CSV table of C-alpha atoms in Angstrom, one decimal:
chain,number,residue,atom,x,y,z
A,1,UNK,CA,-18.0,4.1,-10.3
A,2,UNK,CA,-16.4,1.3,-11.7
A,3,UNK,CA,-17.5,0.0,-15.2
A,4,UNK,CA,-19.6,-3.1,-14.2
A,5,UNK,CA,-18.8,-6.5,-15.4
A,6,UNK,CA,-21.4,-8.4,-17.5
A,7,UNK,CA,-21.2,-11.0,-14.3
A,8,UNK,CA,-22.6,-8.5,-12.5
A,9,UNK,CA,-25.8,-7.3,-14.7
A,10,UNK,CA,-29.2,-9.5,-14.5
A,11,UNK,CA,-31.6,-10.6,-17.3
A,12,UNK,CA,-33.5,-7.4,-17.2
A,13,UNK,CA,-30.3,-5.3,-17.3
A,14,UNK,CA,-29.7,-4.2,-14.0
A,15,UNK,CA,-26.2,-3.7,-12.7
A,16,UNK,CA,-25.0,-4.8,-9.2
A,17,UNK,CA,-22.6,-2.7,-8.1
A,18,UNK,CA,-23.6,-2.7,-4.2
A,19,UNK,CA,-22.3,-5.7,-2.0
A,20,UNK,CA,-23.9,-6.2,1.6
A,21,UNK,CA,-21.5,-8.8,3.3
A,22,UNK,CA,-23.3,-10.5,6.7
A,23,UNK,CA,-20.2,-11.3,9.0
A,24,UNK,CA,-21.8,-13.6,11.1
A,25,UNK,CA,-25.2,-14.8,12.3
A,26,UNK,CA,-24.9,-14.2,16.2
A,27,UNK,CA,-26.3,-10.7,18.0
A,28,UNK,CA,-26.3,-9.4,21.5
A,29,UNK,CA,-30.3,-8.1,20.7
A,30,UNK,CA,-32.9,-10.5,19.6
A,31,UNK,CA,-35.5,-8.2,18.0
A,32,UNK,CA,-38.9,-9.8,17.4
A,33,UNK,CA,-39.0,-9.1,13.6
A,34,UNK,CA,-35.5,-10.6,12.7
A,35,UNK,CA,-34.7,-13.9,15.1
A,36,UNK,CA,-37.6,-16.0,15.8
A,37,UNK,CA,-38.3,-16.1,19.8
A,38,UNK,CA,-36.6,-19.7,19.7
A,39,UNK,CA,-33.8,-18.3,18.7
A,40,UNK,CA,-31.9,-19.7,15.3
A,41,UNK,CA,-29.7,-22.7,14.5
A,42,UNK,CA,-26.3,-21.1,14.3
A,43,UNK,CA,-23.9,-22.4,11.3
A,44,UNK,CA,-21.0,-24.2,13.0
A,45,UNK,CA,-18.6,-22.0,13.1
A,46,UNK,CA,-16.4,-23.9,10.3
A,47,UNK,CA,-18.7,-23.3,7.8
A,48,UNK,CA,-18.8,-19.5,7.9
A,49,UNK,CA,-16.2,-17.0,6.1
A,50,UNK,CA,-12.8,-16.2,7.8
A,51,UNK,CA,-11.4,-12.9,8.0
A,52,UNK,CA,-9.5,-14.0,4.7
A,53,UNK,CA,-12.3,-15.7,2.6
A,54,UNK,CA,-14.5,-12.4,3.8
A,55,UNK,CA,-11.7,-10.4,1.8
A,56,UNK,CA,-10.5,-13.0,-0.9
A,57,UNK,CA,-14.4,-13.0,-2.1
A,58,UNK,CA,-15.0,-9.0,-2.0
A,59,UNK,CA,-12.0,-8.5,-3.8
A,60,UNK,CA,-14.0,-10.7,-6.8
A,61,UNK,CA,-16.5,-8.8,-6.6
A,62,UNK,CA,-14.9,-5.1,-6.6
A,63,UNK,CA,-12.8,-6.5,-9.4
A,64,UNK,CA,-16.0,-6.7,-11.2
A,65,UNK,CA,-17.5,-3.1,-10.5
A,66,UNK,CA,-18.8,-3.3,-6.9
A,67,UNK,CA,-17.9,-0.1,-5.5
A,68,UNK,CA,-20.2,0.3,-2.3
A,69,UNK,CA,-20.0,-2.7,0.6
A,70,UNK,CA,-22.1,-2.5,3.7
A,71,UNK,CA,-20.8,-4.5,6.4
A,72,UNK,CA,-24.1,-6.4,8.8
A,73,UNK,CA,-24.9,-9.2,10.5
A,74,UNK,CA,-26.3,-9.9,12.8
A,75,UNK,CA,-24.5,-7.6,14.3
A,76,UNK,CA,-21.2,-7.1,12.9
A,77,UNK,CA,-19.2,-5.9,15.6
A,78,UNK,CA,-19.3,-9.1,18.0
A,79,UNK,CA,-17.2,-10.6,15.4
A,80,UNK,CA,-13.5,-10.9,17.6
A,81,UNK,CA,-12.0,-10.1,14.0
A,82,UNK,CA,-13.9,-7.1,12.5
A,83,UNK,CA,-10.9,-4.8,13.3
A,84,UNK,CA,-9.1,-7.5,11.0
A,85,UNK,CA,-11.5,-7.6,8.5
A,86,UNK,CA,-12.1,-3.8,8.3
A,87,UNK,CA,-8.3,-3.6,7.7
A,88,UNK,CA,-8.4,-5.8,5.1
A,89,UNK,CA,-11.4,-4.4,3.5
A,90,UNK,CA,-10.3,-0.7,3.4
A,91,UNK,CA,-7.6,-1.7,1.2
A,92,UNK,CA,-9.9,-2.0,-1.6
A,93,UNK,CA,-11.2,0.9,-3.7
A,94,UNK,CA,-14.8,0.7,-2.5
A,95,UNK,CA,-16.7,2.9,-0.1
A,96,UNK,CA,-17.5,1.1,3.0
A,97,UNK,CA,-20.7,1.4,5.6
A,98,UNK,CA,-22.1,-0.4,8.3
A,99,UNK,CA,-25.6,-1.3,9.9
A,100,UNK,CA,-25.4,-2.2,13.1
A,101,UNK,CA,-27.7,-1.7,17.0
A,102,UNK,CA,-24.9,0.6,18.1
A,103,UNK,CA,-24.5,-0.9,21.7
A,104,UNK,CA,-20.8,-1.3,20.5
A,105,UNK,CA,-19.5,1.5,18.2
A,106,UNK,CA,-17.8,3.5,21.1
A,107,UNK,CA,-15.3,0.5,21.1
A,108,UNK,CA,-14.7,1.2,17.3
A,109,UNK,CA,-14.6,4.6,16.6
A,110,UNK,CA,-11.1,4.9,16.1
A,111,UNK,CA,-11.1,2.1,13.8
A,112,UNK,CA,-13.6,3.0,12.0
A,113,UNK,CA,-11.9,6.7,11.2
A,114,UNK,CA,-8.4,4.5,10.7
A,115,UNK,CA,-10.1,2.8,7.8
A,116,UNK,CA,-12.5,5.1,6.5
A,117,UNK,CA,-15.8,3.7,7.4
A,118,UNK,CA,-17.9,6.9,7.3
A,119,UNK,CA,-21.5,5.9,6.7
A,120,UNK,CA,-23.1,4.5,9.6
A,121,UNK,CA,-27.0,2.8,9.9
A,122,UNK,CA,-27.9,2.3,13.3
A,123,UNK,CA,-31.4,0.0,14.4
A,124,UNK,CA,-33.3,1.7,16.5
A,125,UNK,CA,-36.9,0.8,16.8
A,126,UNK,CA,-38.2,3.1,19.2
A,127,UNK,CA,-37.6,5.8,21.7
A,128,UNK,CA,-39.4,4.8,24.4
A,129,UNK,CA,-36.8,2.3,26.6
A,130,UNK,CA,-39.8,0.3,27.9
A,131,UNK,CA,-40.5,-0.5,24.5
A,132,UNK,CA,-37.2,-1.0,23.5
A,133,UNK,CA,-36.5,-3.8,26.2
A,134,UNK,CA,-39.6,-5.2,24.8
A,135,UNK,CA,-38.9,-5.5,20.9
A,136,UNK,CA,-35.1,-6.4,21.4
A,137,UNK,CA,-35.3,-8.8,24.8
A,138,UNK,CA,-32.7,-6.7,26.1
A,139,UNK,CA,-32.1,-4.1,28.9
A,140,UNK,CA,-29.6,-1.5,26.2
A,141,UNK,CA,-31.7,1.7,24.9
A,142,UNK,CA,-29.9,4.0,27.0
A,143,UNK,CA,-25.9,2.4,25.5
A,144,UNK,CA,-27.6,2.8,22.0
A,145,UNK,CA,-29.2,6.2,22.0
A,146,UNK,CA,-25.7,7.3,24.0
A,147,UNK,CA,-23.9,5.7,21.1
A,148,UNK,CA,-26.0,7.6,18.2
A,149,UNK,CA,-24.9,11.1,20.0
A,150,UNK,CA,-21.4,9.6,20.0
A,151,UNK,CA,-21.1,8.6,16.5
A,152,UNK,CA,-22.8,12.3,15.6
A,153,UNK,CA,-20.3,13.9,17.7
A,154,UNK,CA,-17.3,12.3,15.7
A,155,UNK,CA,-18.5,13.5,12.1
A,156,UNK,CA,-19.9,10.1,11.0
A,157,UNK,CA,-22.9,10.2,8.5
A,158,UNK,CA,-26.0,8.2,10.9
A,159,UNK,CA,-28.6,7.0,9.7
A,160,UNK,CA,-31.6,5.9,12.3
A,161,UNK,CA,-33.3,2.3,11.1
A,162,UNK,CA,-36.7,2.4,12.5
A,163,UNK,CA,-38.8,-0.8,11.5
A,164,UNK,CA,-42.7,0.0,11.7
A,165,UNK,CA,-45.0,-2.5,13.2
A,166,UNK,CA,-48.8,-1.1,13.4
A,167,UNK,CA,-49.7,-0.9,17.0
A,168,UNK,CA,-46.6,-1.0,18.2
A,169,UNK,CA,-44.4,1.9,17.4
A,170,UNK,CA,-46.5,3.7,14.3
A,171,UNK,CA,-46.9,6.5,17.3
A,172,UNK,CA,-43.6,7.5,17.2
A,173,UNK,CA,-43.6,8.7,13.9
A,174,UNK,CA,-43.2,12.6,14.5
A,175,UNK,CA,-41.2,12.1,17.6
A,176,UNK,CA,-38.7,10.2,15.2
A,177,UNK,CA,-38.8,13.1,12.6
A,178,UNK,CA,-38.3,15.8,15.7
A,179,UNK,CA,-34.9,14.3,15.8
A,180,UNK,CA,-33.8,16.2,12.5
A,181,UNK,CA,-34.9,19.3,13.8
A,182,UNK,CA,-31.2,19.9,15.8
A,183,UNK,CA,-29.9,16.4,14.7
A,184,UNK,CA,-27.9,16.2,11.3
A,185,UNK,CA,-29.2,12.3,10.6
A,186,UNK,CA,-31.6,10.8,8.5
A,187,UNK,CA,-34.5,8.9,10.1
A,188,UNK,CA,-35.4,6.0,7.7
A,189,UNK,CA,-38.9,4.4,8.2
A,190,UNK,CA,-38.9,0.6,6.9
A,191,UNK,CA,-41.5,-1.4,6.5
A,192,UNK,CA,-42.0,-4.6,8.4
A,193,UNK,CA,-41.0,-7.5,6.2
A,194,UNK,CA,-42.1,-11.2,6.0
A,195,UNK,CA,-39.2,-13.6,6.9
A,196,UNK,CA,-39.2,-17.2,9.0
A,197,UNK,CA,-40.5,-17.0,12.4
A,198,UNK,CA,-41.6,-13.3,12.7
A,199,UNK,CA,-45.5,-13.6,12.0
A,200,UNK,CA,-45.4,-11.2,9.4
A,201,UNK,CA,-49.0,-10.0,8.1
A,202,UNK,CA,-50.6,-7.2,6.3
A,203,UNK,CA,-52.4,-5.5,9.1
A,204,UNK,CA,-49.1,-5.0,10.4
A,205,UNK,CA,-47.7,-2.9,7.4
A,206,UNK,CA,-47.0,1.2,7.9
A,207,UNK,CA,-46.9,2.4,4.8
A,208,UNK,CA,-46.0,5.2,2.7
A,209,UNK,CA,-49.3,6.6,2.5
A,210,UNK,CA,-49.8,6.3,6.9
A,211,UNK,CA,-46.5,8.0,7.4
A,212,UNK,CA,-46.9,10.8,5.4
A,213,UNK,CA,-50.1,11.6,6.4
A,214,UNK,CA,-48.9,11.5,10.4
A,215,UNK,CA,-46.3,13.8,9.1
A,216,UNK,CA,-48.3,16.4,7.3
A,217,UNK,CA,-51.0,16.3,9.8
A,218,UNK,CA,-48.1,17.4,12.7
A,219,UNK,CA,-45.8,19.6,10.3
A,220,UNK,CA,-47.9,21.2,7.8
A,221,UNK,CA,-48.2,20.0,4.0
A,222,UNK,CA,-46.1,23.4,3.3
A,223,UNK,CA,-43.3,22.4,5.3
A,224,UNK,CA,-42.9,19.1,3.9
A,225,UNK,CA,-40.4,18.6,1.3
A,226,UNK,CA,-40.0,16.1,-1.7
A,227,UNK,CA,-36.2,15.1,-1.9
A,228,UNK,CA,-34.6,13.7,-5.2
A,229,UNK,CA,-34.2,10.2,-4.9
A,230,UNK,CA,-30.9,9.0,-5.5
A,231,UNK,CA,-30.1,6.5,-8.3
A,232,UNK,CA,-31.1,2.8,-7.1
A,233,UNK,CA,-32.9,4.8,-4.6
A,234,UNK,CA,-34.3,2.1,-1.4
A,235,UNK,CA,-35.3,4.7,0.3
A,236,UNK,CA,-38.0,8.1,-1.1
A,237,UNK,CA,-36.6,11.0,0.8
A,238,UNK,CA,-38.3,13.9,2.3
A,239,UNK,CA,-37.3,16.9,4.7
A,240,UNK,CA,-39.0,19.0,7.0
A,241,UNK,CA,-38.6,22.9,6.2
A,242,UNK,CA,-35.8,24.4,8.9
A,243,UNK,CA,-35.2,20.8,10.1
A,244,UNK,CA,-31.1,19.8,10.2
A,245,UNK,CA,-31.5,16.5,9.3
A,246,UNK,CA,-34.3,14.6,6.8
A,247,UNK,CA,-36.5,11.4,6.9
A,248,UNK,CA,-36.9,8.9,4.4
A,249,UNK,CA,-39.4,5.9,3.7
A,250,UNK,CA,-38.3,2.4,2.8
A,251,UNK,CA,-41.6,0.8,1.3
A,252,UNK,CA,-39.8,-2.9,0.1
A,253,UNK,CA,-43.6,-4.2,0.6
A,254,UNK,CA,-46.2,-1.8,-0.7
A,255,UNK,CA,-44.1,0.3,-3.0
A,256,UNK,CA,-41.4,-1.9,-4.1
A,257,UNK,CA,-38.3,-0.3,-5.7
A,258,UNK,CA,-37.0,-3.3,-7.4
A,259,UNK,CA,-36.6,-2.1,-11.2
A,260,UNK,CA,-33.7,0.0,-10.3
A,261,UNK,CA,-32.3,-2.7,-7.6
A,262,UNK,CA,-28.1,-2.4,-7.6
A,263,UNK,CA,-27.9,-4.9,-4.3
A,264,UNK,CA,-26.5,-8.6,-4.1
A,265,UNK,CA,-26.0,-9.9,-0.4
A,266,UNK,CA,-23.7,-12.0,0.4
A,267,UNK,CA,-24.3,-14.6,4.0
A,268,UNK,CA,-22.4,-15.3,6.6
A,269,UNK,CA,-21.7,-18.5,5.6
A,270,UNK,CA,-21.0,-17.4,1.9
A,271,UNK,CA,-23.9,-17.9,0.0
A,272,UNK,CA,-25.0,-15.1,-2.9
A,273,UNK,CA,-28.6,-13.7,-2.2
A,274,UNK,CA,-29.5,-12.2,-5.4
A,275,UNK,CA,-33.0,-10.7,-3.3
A,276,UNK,CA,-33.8,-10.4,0.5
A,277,UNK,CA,-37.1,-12.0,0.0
A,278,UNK,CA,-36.0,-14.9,-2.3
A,279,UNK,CA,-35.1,-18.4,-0.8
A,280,UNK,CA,-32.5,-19.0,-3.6
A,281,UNK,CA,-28.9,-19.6,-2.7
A,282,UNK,CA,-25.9,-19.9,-4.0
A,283,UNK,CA,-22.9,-21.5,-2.6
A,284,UNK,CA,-19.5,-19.2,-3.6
A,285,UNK,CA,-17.2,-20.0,-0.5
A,286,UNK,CA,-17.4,-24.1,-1.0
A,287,UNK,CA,-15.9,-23.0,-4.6
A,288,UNK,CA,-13.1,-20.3,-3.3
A,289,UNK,CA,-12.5,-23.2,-0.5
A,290,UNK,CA,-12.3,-25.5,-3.7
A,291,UNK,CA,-9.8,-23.5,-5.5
A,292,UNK,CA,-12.0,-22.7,-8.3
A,293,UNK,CA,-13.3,-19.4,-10.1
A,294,UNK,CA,-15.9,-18.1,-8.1
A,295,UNK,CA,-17.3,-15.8,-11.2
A,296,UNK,CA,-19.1,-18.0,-12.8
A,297,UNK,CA,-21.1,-18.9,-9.0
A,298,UNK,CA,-21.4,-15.2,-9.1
A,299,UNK,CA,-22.5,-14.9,-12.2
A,300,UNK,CA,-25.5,-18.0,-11.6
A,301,UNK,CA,-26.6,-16.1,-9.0
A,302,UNK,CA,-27.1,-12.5,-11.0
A,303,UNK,CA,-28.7,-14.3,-14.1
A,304,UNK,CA,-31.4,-15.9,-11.4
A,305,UNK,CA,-32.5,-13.0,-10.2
A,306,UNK,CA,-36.2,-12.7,-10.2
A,307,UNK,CA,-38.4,-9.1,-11.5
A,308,UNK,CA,-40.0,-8.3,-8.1
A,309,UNK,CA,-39.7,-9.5,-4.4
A,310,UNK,CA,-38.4,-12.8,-5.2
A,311,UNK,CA,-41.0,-14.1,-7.3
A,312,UNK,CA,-43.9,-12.5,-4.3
A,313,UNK,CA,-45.8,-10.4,-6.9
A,314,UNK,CA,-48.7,-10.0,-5.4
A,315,UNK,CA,-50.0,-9.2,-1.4
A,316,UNK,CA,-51.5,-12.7,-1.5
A,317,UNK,CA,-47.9,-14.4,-1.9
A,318,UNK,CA,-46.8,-12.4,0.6
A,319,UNK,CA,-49.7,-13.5,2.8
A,320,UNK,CA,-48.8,-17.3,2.3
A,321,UNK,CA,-46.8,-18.1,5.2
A,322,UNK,CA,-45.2,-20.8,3.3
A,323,UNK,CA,-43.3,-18.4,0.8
A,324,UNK,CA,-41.4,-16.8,3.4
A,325,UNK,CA,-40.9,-19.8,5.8
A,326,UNK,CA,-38.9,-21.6,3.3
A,327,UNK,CA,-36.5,-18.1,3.5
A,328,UNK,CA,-34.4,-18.0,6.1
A,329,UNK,CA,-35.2,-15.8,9.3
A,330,UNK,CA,-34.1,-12.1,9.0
A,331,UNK,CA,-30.8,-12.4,11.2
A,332,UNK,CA,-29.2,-15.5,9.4
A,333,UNK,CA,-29.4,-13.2,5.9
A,334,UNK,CA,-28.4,-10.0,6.9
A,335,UNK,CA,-29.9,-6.6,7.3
């Protein structure tokens, strides 16, 4: 890892050395929890980063100790320029990943080997392609589960994305974990989030607490197994004993990991979100566009960063529909 610049390290001393860069705000799905059913009001296409600013503004922030950038979107890959901008990208010394709903990746497999793009998250909600048609509006469970085998075939590290809603697809818990059994992936539970236009509310949270006790009451206590966390750990890992592959659980609501957050994102349209759930912005490709310093924009950004969930400390916040409607919705800031 890079030695961080102070640009890059917040009031309560935590060091930013993971960039998620949204390359655009459009996606052939349109999953209930991330795009409102009206859809969303697109950025003219002007005001969002080029394949050049994309590059120009990660190579500020690698410069200043960012050494991990995860490509989203939307979804990244209807961009007619990602080859372009994974190109460009790769020529920096930071590992790059992706998350995306996998209906694309078998046009991009042998770019992504070209420029090492290894680590791979692919959103999928549930097994059950009556379901899936449901969540996403769109007929394409059987091109994305086809894709997942495809990417594990070719040596890529996958990572399921499974969003829990209560109700909806808390059943498929153990069928989810079954996949590690033969499978070498991880399965990552995450919690449903409050964001504009996705009527967010408690009784709709899975947590920690539900999944393990699915998973014990299926597998056995014995044969559940507490993996070390990594450092600025998102996700609390476990594995099932003889299983391939492992599960983890991504808690951003009930069991926030925020003390040791590592994670600025970066919008389509080149503003700095210093937190997923905060509504604060700041404007970084107006200055590049401007021919001025973008570090000290950076740097604005970092110092704002708030202790916890935006400033949402407690479940009451998070219950006031006006704290996350003044956020944009999920799709416009970037998985």
């Amino acid at each position: 890892m890079q030695q961080p610049n102070a640009i890059l390290t917040d009031t309560l001393g935590r060091t930013h050395n993971y960039l998620r860069i949204s390359l655009t705000e459009k996606c052939n799905l349109r999953c209930t929890y991330c795009m409102p059913s009206e859809g969303v009001q697109l950025t003219p296409r002007q005001h969002l980063m080029n394949a050049e600013e994309v590059y120009e503004i990660a190579k500020v922030f690698v410069a200043n100790g960012v050494d991990k950038i995860r490509l989203t979107g939307g979804e990244p890959l209807v961009r007619k320029d990602f080859r372009d901008i994974l190109k460009r990208l790769s020529s920096l010394k930071t590992t790059l990943s992706i998350t995306t709903n996998g209906i694309l990746v078998d046009r991009f497999i042998d770019d992504f080997k070209t420029y090492r793009l290894k680590n791979i998250n692919v959103s999928l909600d549930t097994l059950d392609a009556e379901k899936f048609n449901h969540i996403t509006r769109r007929n394409q469970f059987a091109k994305a589960y086809e894709n997942i085998h495809l990417l594990i075939e070719n040596g890529f590290k996958v990572k399921l994305n499974i969003v829990l809603i209560k109700g909806f697809n808390d059943n498929e818990i153990v069928d989810f974990i079954e996949l590690t059994k033969a499978l070498p992936i991880s399965i990552r539970f995450i919690e449903f989030m409050p964001f504009d236009g996705n009527n967010w509310n408690k009784s709709k949270l899975v947590t920690q607490q539900d999944i393990l006790e699915q998973t014990t009451n299926h597998f056995g206590a014995e044969n559940l197994i507490k993996l070390e966390n990594e450092n600025n750990f998102t996700s609390r890992d476990y594995k099932i004993s003889g299983h391939n592959g492992e599960f983890g659980i991504i808690s951003s609501v009930s069991n926030p990991f925020c003390d040791g957050c590592n994670r600025i994102r970066l919008t389509a349209n080149g503003k700095v979100k210093n937190c997923l759930f905060s509504n604060n912005e700041t404007d970084i490709l107006t200055a590049l566009r401007n021919q001025e310093s973008i570090e000290e924009f950076i740097a604005k950004a970092i110092y704002k960063k708030l202790p916890k969930r935006g400033g949402m400390n407690s479940f009451e916040q998070l219950n006031d529909p006006k704290q996350h409607s003044n956020n944009r919705s999920m799709i416009t800031i970037g998985g």
